Short mmCIF file of C-alpha atoms and ligand atoms in Angstrom, two decimals:
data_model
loop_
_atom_site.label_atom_id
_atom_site.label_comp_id
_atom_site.label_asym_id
_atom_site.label_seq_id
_atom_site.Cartn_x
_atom_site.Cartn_y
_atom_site.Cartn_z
CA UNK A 5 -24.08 5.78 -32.60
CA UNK A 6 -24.49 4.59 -29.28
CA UNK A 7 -23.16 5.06 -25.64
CA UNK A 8 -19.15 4.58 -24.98
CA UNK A 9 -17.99 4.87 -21.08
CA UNK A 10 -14.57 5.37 -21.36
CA UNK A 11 -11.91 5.07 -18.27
CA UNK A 12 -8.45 6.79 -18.33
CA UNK A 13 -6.30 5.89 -15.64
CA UNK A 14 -3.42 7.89 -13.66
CA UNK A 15 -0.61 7.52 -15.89
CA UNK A 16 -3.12 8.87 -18.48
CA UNK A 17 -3.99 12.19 -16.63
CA UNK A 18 -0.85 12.58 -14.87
CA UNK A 19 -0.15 15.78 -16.16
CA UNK A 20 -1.84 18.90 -18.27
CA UNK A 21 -0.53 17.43 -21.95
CA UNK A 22 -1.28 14.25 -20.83
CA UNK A 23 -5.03 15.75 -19.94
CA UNK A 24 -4.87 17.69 -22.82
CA UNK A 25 -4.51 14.19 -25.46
CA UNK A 26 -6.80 12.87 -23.00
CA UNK A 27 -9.56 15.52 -24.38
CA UNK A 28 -8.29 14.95 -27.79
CA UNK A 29 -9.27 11.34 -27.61
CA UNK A 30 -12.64 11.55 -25.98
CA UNK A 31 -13.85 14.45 -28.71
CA UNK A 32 -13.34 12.14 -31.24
CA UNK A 33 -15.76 10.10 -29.93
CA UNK A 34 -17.86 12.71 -29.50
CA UNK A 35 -17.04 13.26 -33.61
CA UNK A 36 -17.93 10.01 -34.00
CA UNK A 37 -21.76 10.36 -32.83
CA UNK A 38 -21.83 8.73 -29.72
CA UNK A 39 -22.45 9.98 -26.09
CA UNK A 40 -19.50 9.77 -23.82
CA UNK A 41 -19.06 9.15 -19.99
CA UNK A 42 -15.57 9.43 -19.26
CA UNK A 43 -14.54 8.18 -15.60
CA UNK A 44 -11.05 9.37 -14.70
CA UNK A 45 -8.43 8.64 -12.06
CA UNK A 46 -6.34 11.12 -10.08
CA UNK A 47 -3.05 11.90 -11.64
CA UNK A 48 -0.59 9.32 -11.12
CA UNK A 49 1.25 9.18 -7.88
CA UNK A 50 -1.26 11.41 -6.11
CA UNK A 51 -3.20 8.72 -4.28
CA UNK A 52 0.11 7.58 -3.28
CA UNK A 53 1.13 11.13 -2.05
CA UNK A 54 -2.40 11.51 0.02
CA UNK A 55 -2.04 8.00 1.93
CA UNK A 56 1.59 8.40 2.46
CA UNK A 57 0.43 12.49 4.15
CA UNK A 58 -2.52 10.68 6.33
CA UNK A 59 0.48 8.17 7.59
CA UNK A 60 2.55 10.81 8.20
CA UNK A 61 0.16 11.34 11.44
CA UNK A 62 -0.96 7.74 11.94
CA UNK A 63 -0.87 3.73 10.65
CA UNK A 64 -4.53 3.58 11.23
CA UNK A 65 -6.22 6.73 9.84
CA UNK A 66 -10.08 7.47 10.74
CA UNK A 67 -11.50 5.37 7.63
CA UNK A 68 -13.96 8.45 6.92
CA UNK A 69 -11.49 11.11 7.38
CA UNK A 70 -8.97 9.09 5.18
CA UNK A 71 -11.70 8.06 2.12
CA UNK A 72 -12.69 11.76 1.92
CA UNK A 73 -9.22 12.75 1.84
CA UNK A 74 -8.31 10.30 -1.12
CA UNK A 75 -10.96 10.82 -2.84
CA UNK A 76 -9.81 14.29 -3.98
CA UNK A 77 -7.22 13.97 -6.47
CA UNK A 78 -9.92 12.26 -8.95
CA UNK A 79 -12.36 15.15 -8.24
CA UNK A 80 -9.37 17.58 -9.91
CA UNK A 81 -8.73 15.29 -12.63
CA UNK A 82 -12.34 15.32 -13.46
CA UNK A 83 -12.98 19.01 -13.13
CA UNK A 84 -9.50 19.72 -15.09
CA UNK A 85 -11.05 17.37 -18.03
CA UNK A 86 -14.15 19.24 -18.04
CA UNK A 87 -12.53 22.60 -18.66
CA UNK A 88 -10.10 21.29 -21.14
CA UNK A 89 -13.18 19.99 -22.98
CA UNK A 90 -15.28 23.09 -22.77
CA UNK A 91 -11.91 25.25 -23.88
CA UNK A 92 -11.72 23.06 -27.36
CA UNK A 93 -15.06 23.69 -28.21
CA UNK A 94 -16.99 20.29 -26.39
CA UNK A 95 -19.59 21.59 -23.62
CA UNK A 96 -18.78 19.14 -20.69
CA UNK A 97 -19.34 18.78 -17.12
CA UNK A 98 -17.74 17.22 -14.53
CA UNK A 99 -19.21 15.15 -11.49
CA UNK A 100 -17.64 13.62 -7.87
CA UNK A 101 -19.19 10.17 -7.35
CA UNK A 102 -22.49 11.90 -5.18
CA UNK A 103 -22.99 13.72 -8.11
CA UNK A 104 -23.01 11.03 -10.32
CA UNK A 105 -25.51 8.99 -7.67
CA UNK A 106 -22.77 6.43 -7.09
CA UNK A 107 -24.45 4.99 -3.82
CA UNK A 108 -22.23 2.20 -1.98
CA UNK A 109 -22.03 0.44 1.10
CA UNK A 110 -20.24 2.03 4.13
CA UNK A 111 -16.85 -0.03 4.15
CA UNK A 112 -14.65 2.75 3.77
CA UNK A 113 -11.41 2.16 1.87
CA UNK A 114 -13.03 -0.78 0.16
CA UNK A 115 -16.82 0.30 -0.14
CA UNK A 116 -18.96 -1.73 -2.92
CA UNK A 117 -21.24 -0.14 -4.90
CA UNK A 118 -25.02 -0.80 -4.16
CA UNK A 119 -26.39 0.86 -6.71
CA UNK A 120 -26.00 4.03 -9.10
CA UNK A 121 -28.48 6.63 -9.67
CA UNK A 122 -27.36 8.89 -12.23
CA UNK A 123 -30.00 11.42 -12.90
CA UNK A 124 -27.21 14.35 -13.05
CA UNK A 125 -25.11 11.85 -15.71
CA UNK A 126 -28.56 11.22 -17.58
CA UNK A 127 -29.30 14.91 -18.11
CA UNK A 128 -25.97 16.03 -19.21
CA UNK A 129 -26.02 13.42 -21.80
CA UNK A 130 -29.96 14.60 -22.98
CA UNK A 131 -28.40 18.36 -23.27
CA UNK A 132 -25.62 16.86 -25.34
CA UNK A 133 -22.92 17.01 -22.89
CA UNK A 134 -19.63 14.97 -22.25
CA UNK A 135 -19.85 13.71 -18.48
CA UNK A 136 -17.08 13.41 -17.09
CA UNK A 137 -16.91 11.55 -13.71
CA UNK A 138 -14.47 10.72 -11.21
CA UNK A 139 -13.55 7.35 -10.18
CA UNK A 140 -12.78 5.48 -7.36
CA UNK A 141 -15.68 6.97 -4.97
CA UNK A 142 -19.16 7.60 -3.96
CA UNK A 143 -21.59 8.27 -0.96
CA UNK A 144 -22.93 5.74 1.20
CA UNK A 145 -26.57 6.19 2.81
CA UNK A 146 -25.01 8.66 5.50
CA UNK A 147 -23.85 11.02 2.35
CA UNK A 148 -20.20 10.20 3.87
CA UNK A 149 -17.88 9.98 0.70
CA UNK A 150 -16.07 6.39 0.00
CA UNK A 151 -13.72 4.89 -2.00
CA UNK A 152 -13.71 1.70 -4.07
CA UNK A 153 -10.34 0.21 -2.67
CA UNK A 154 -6.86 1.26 -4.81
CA UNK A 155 -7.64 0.45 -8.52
CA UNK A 156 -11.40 1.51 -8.45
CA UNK A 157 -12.01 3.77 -10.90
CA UNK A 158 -12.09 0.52 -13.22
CA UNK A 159 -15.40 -0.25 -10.99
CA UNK A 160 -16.63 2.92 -11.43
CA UNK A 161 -16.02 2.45 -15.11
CA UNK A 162 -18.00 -0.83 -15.31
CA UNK A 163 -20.88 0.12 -13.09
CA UNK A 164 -21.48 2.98 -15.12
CA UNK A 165 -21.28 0.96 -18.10
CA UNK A 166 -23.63 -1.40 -16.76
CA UNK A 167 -26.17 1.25 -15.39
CA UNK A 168 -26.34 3.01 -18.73
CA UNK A 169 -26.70 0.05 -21.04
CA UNK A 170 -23.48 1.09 -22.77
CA UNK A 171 -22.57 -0.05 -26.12
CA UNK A 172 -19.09 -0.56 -24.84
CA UNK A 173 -15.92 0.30 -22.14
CA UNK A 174 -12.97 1.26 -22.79
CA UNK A 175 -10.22 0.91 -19.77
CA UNK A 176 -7.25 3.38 -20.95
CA UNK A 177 -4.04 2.37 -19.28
CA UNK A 178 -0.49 2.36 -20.03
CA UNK A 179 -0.10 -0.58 -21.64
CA UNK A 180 -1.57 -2.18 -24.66
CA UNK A 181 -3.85 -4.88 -23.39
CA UNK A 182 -3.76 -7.69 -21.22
CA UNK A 183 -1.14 -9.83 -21.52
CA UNK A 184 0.22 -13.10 -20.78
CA UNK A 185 2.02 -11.51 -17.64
CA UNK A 186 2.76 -8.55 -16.51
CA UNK A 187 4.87 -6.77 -19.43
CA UNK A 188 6.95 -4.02 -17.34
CA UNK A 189 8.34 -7.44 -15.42
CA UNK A 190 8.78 -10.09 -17.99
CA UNK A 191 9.76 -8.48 -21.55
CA UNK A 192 8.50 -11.39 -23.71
CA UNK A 193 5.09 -11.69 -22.34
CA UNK A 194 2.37 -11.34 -25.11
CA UNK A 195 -0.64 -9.66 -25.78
CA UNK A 196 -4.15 -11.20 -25.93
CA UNK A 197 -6.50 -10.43 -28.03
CA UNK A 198 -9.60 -11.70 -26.15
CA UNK A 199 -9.86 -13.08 -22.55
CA UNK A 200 -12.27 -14.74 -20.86
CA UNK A 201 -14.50 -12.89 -17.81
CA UNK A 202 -13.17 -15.87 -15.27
CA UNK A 203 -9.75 -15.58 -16.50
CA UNK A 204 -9.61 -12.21 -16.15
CA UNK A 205 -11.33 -12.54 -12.96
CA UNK A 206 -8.74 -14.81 -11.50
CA UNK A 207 -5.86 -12.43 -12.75
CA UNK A 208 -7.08 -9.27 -11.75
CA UNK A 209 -7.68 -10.88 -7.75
CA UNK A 210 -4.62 -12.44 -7.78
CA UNK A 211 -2.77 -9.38 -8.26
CA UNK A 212 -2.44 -7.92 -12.46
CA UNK A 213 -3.64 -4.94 -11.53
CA UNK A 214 -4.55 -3.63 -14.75
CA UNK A 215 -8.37 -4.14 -14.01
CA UNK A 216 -9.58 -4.07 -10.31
CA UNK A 217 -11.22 -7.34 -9.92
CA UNK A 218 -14.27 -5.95 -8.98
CA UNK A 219 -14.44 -4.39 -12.27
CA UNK A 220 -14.36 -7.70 -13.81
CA UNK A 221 -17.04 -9.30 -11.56
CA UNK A 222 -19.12 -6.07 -12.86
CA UNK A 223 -18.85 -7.25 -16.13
CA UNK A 224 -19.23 -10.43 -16.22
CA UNK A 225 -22.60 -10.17 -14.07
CA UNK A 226 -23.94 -7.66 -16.41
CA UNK A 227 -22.20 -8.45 -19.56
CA UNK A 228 -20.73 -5.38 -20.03
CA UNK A 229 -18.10 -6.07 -23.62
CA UNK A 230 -14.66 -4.44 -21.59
CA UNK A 231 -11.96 -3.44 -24.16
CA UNK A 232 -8.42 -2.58 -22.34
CA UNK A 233 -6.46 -0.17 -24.53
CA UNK A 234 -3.73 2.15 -24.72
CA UNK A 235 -4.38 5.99 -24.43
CA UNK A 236 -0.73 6.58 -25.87
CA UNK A 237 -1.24 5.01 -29.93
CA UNK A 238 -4.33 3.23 -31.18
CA UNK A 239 -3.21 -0.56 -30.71
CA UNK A 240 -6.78 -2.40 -30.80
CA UNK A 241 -6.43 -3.76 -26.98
CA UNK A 242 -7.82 -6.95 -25.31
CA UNK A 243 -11.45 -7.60 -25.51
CA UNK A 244 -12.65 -9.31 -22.05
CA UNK A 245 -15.44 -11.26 -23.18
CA UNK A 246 -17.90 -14.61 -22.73
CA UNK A 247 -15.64 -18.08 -22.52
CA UNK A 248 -15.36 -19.16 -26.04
CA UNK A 249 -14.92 -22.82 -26.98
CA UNK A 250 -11.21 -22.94 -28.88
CA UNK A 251 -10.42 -21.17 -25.20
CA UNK A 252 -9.88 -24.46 -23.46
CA UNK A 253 -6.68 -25.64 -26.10
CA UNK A 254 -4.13 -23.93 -23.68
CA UNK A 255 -4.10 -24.58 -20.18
CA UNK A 256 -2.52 -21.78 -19.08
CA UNK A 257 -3.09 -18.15 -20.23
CA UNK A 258 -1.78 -15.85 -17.71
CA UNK A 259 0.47 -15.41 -14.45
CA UNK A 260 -0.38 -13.15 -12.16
CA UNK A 261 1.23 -12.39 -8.65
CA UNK A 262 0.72 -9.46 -6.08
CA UNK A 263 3.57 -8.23 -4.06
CA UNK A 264 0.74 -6.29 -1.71
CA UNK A 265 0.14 -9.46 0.90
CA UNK A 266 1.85 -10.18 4.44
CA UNK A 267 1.86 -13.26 6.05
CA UNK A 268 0.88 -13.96 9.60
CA UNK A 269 1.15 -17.10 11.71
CA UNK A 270 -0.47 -17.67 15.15
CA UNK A 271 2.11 -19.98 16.84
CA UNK A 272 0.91 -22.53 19.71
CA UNK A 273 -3.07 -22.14 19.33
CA UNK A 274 -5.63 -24.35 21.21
CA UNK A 275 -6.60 -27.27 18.97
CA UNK A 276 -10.04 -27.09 19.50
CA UNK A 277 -13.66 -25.99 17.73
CA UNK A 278 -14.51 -22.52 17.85
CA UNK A 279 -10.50 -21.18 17.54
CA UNK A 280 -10.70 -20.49 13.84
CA UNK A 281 -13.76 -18.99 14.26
CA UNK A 282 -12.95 -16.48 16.86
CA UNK A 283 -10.13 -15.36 14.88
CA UNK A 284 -11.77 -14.88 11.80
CA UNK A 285 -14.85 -13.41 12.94
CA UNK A 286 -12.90 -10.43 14.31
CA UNK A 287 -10.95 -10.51 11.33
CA UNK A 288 -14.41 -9.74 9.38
CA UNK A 289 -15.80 -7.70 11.58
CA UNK A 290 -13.32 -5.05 11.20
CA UNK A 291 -13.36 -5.57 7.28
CA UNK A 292 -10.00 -7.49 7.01
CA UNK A 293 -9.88 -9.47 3.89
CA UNK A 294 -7.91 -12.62 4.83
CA UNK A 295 -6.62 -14.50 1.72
CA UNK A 296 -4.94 -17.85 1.77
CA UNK A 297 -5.20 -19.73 4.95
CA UNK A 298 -3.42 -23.04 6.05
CA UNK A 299 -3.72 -24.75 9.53
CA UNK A 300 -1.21 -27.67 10.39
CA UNK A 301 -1.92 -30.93 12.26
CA UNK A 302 -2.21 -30.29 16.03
CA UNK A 303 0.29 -31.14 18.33
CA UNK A 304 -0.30 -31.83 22.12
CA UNK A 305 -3.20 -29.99 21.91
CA UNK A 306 -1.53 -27.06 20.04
CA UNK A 307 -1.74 -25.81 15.92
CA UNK A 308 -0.77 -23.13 14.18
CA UNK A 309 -2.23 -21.15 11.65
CA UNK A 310 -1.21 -19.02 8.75
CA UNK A 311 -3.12 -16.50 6.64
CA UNK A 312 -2.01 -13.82 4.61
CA UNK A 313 -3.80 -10.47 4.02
CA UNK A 314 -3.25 -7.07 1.95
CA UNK A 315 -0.45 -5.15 3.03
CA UNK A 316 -2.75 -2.19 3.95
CA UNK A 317 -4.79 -5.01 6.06
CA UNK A 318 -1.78 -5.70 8.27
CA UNK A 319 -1.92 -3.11 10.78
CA UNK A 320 -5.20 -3.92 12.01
CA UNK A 321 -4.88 -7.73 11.47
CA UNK A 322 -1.55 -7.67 13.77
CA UNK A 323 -3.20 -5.71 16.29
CA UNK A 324 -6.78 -7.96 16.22
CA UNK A 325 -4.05 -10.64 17.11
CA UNK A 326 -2.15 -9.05 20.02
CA UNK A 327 -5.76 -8.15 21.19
CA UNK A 328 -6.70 -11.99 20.77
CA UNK A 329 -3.37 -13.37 22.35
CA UNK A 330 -4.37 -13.36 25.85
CA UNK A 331 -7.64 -15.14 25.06
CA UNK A 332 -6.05 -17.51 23.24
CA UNK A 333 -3.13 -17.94 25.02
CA UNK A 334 -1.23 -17.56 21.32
CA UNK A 335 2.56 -18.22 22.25
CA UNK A 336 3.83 -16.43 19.18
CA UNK A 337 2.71 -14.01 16.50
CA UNK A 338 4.93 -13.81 13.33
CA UNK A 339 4.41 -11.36 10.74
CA UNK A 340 6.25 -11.83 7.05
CA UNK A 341 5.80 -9.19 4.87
CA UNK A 342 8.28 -10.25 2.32
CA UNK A 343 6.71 -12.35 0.60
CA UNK A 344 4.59 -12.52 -2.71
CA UNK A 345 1.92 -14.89 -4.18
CA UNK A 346 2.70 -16.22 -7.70
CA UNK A 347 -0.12 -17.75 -10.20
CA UNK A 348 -0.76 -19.78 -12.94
CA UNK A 349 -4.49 -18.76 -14.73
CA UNK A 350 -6.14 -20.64 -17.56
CA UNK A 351 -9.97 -21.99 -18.56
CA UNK A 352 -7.75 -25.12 -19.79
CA UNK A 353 -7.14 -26.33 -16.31
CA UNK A 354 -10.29 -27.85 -16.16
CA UNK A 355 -9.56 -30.22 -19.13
CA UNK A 356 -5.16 -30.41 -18.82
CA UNK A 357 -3.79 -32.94 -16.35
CA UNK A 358 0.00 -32.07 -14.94
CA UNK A 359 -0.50 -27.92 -14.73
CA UNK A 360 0.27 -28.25 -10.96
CA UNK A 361 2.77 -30.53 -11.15
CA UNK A 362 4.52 -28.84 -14.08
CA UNK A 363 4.54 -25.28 -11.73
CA UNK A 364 5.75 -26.89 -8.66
CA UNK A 365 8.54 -28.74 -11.02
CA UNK A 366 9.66 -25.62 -12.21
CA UNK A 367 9.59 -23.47 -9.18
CA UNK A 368 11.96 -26.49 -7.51
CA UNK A 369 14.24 -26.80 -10.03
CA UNK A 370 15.33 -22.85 -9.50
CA UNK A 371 15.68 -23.78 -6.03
CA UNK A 372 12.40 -21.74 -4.77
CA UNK A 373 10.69 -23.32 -1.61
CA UNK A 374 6.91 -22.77 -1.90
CA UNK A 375 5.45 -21.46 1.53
CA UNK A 376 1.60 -22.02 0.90
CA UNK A 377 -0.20 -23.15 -2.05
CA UNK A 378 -3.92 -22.56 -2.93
CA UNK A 379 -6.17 -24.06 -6.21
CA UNK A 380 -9.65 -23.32 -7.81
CA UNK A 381 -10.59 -24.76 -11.03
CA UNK A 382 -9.03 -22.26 -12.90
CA UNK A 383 -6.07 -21.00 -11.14
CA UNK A 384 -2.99 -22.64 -8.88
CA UNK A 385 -1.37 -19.93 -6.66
CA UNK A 386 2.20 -20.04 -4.41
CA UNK A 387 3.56 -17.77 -1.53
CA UNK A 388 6.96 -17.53 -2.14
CA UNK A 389 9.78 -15.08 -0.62
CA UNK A 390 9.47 -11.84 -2.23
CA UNK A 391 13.09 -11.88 -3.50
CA UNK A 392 12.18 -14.59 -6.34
CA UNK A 393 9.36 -12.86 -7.73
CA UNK A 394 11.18 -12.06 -11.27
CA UNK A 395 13.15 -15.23 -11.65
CA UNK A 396 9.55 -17.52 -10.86
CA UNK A 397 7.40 -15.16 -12.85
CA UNK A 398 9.95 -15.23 -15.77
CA UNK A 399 10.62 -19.60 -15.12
CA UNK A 400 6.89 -20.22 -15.24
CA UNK A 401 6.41 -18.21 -18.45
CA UNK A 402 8.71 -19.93 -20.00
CA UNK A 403 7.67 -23.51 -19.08
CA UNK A 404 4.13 -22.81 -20.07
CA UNK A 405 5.15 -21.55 -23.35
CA UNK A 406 3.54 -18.28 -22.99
CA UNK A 407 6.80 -16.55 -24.61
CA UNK A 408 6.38 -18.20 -27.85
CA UNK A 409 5.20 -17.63 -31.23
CA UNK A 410 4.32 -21.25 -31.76
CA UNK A 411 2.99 -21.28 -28.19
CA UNK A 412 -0.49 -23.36 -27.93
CA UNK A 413 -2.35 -19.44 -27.06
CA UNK A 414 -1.66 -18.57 -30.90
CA UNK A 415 -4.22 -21.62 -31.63
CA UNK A 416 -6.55 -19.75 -28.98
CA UNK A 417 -5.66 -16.43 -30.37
CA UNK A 418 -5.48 -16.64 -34.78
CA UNK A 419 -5.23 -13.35 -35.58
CA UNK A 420 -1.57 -12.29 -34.52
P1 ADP B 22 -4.01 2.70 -14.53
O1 ADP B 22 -3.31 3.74 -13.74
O2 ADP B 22 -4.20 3.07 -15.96
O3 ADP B 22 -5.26 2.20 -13.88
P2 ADP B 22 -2.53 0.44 -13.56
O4 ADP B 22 -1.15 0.75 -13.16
O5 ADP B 22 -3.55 0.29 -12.49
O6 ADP B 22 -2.99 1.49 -14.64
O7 ADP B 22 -2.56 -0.91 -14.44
C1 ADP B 22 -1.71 -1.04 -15.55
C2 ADP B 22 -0.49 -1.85 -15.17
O8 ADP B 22 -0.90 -3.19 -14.89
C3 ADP B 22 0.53 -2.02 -16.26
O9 ADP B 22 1.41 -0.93 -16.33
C4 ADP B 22 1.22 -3.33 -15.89
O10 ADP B 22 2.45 -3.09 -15.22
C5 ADP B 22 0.27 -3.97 -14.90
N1 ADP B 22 -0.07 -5.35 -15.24
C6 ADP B 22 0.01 -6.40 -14.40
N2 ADP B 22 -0.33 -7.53 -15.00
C7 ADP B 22 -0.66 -7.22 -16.28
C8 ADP B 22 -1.08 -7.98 -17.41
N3 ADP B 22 -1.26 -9.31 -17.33
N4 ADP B 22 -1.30 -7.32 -18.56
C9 ADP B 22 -1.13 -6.00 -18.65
N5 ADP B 22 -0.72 -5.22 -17.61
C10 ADP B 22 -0.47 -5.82 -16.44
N1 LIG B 23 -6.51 6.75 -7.77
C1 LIG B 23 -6.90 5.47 -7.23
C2 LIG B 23 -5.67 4.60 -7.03
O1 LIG B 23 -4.56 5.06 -7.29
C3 LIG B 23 -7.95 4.78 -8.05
C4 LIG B 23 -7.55 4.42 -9.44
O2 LIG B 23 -6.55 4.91 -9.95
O3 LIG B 23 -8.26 3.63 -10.06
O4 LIG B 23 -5.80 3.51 -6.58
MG1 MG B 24 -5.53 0.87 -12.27
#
């Protein structure tokens, strides 16, 4: 008996049967002995549907306006799980994220969370209650509701988790696990039975959107055991777990890529200190995330620079630039939205020699020109046009092996 915090995610609640199994599922933990915190996301599509309304009146919504706004499809999904709980017998009540004392910082759209209080969550667990809790927001110290940035229920999940001390949490989504790549793009990729945090980690931020990445930096600070399941049959899942040693035989374990970044070079930039600076302090102060970022050798006084940023960032990092152009005397702006960043992940890259040389080989040899590349220890990434996402996704699983049954992860993975 112990404390479960399990997460269901849109395609899980997307409708009233769906809600209904939903229910089913989290009473027989309840069967089980153990307290439950369930965190839910809104139905799927509806976030979608509530950004695309805002739009409908403006690019650049008020951020406080537009986080209270999508924070409402997970209060229904909660409050519909509640009363589909009480109606088969399990006494349950739901809570939005200030009722669950989900306290964050005030960076609307994107907002971290500072710390949870939970009192409300404690109590309806003392009177025996299931608490059910929607995702993706909370209150920051002016009681204006935020949101966690697209994907953040997961957070909510893990913060929970990690507030309450629980035993364990369980990420519900569509597929069965995490696998070698994404599985609705590449039909071969493979499950995994365990990952490591900084794999996972490097995935989820470069783009496998099955965990939010903040999620996984959640867990790995507080050690929170993170099990990624299916709410549709009762596959076991991926465990995302402490680095074990027999991790290290393969040197790659997964390949990411995001299709949600836009490219933008500065064209014909003074070459001189402070430039980069200016540009990327604005770019921070109004909460842009800038990604990769190269700079070429000046010219007659003259560079140019390139950075890419979230899709949803580009509005406001295009205009930051117009507003800088004059000061800067910028000859050109270029924005190149069709792109997408591909990437190679695996704890093995520390110890295998040739992983960069092997990805670049294989991109080449399909004819792909690679428009920036970025490394850590761990991961090697690409921007590539967006048009050869499949055939490089597909290429690089193939030439790291990830496709096979003999392939070096079934050393790193025994069981299957
Ligand atoms: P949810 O709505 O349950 O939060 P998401 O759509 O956010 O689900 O995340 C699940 C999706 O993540 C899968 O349907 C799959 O297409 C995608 N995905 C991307 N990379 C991976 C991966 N390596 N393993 C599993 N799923 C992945
Ligand atoms: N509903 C939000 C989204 O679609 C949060 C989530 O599902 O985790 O991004
Ligand atoms: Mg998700």
């Amino acid at each position: 008996m112990g404390l479960i915090v399990q997460k269901y995610g849109g395609t899980s609640v997307r409708d009233i049967e769906r809600i209904r199994n939903v229910a089913r599922r989290v009473s027989r933990m309840r069967e089980q002995g153990h307290d439950v915190i369930v965190v839910v996301s809104a139905m799927a599509g509806e976030t979608d549907k509530l950004v695309k309304w805002a739009k409908e009146f403006t690019e650049l919504p008020d951020k406080r306006e537009y986080d209270l706004l999508l924070s409402s499809g997970e209060r229904n999904t909660s409050a519909l799980l509640a009363i589909a709980l009480q109606t088969i017998g399990y006494p349950a009540q739901s809570f939005t994220g200030r009722q669950a004392g989900i306290i964050t910082d005030s960076a609307h759209g994107k907002a971290r969370i500072a710390r949870i209080t939970g009192e409300r969550i404690r109590d309806a667990l003392t009177q025996g209650k299931i608490a059910v809790v929607a995702g993706f927001q909370g209150i920051d110290e002016k009681s204006d509701v935020s949101t966690l940035g697209r994907g953040g229920s997961d957070t909510s999940a893990v913060a929970l988790a990690a507030a309450f001390h629980a035993d364990l949490c369980e990420i519900y989504t569509d597929v069965d696990g995490v696998y070698t790549t994404d599985p609705n793009l590449v039909p071969e990729a493979r499950k995994l039975d365990k990952i490591s945090y900084d794999e996972m980690l490097e995935l989820a931020s470069l783009g496998a959107k099955v965990l939010q990445t903040r999620s996984v930096e959640f867990a790995k600070k507080y050690n929170v055991s993170l099990m990624v399941r299916s709410s549709f049959n009762e596959n076991p899942g991926t465990l995302v777990t402490k680095e074990e040693s027999d991790m290290e035989n393969v040197a790659v374990a997964g390949i990411a890529y995001n299709k949600g970044e836009a490219k933008i070079s500065i064209i014909g930039i003074p070459d001189r200190p402070g430039v980069a600076k200016r540009i990327f302090r604005a770019l921070s102060d109004a909460n842009v995330v800038v990604d990769m970022i190269i700079q070429n050798i000046g010219k007659d006084g003259l560079a140019d620079l390139t950075f890419t940023v979230s899709k949803e960032d580009r509005p406001m990092a295009e205009k930051i630039m117009q507003e800088l152009k004059k000061e800067m005397g910028t000859r050109e702006i270029r924005v190149d939205a069709e792109i997408v960043k591909v990437a190679i992940v695996g704890v093995g890259m520390r110890s295998h020699t040739g992983v960069a040389a092997k990805m670049f080989e294989t991109l080449a040899d399909v004819g792909i020109n690679i428009q920036m590349i970025s490394t850590s220890e761990i991961k090697i990434s690409c921007i590539i046009a967006a048009k050869y996402l499949e055939l490089a996704v597909r290429e690089l699983h193939k030439a790291f092996e990830l496709d096979k049954e003999q392939a070096r992860h079934e050393k790193r993975y025994p069981s299957r």
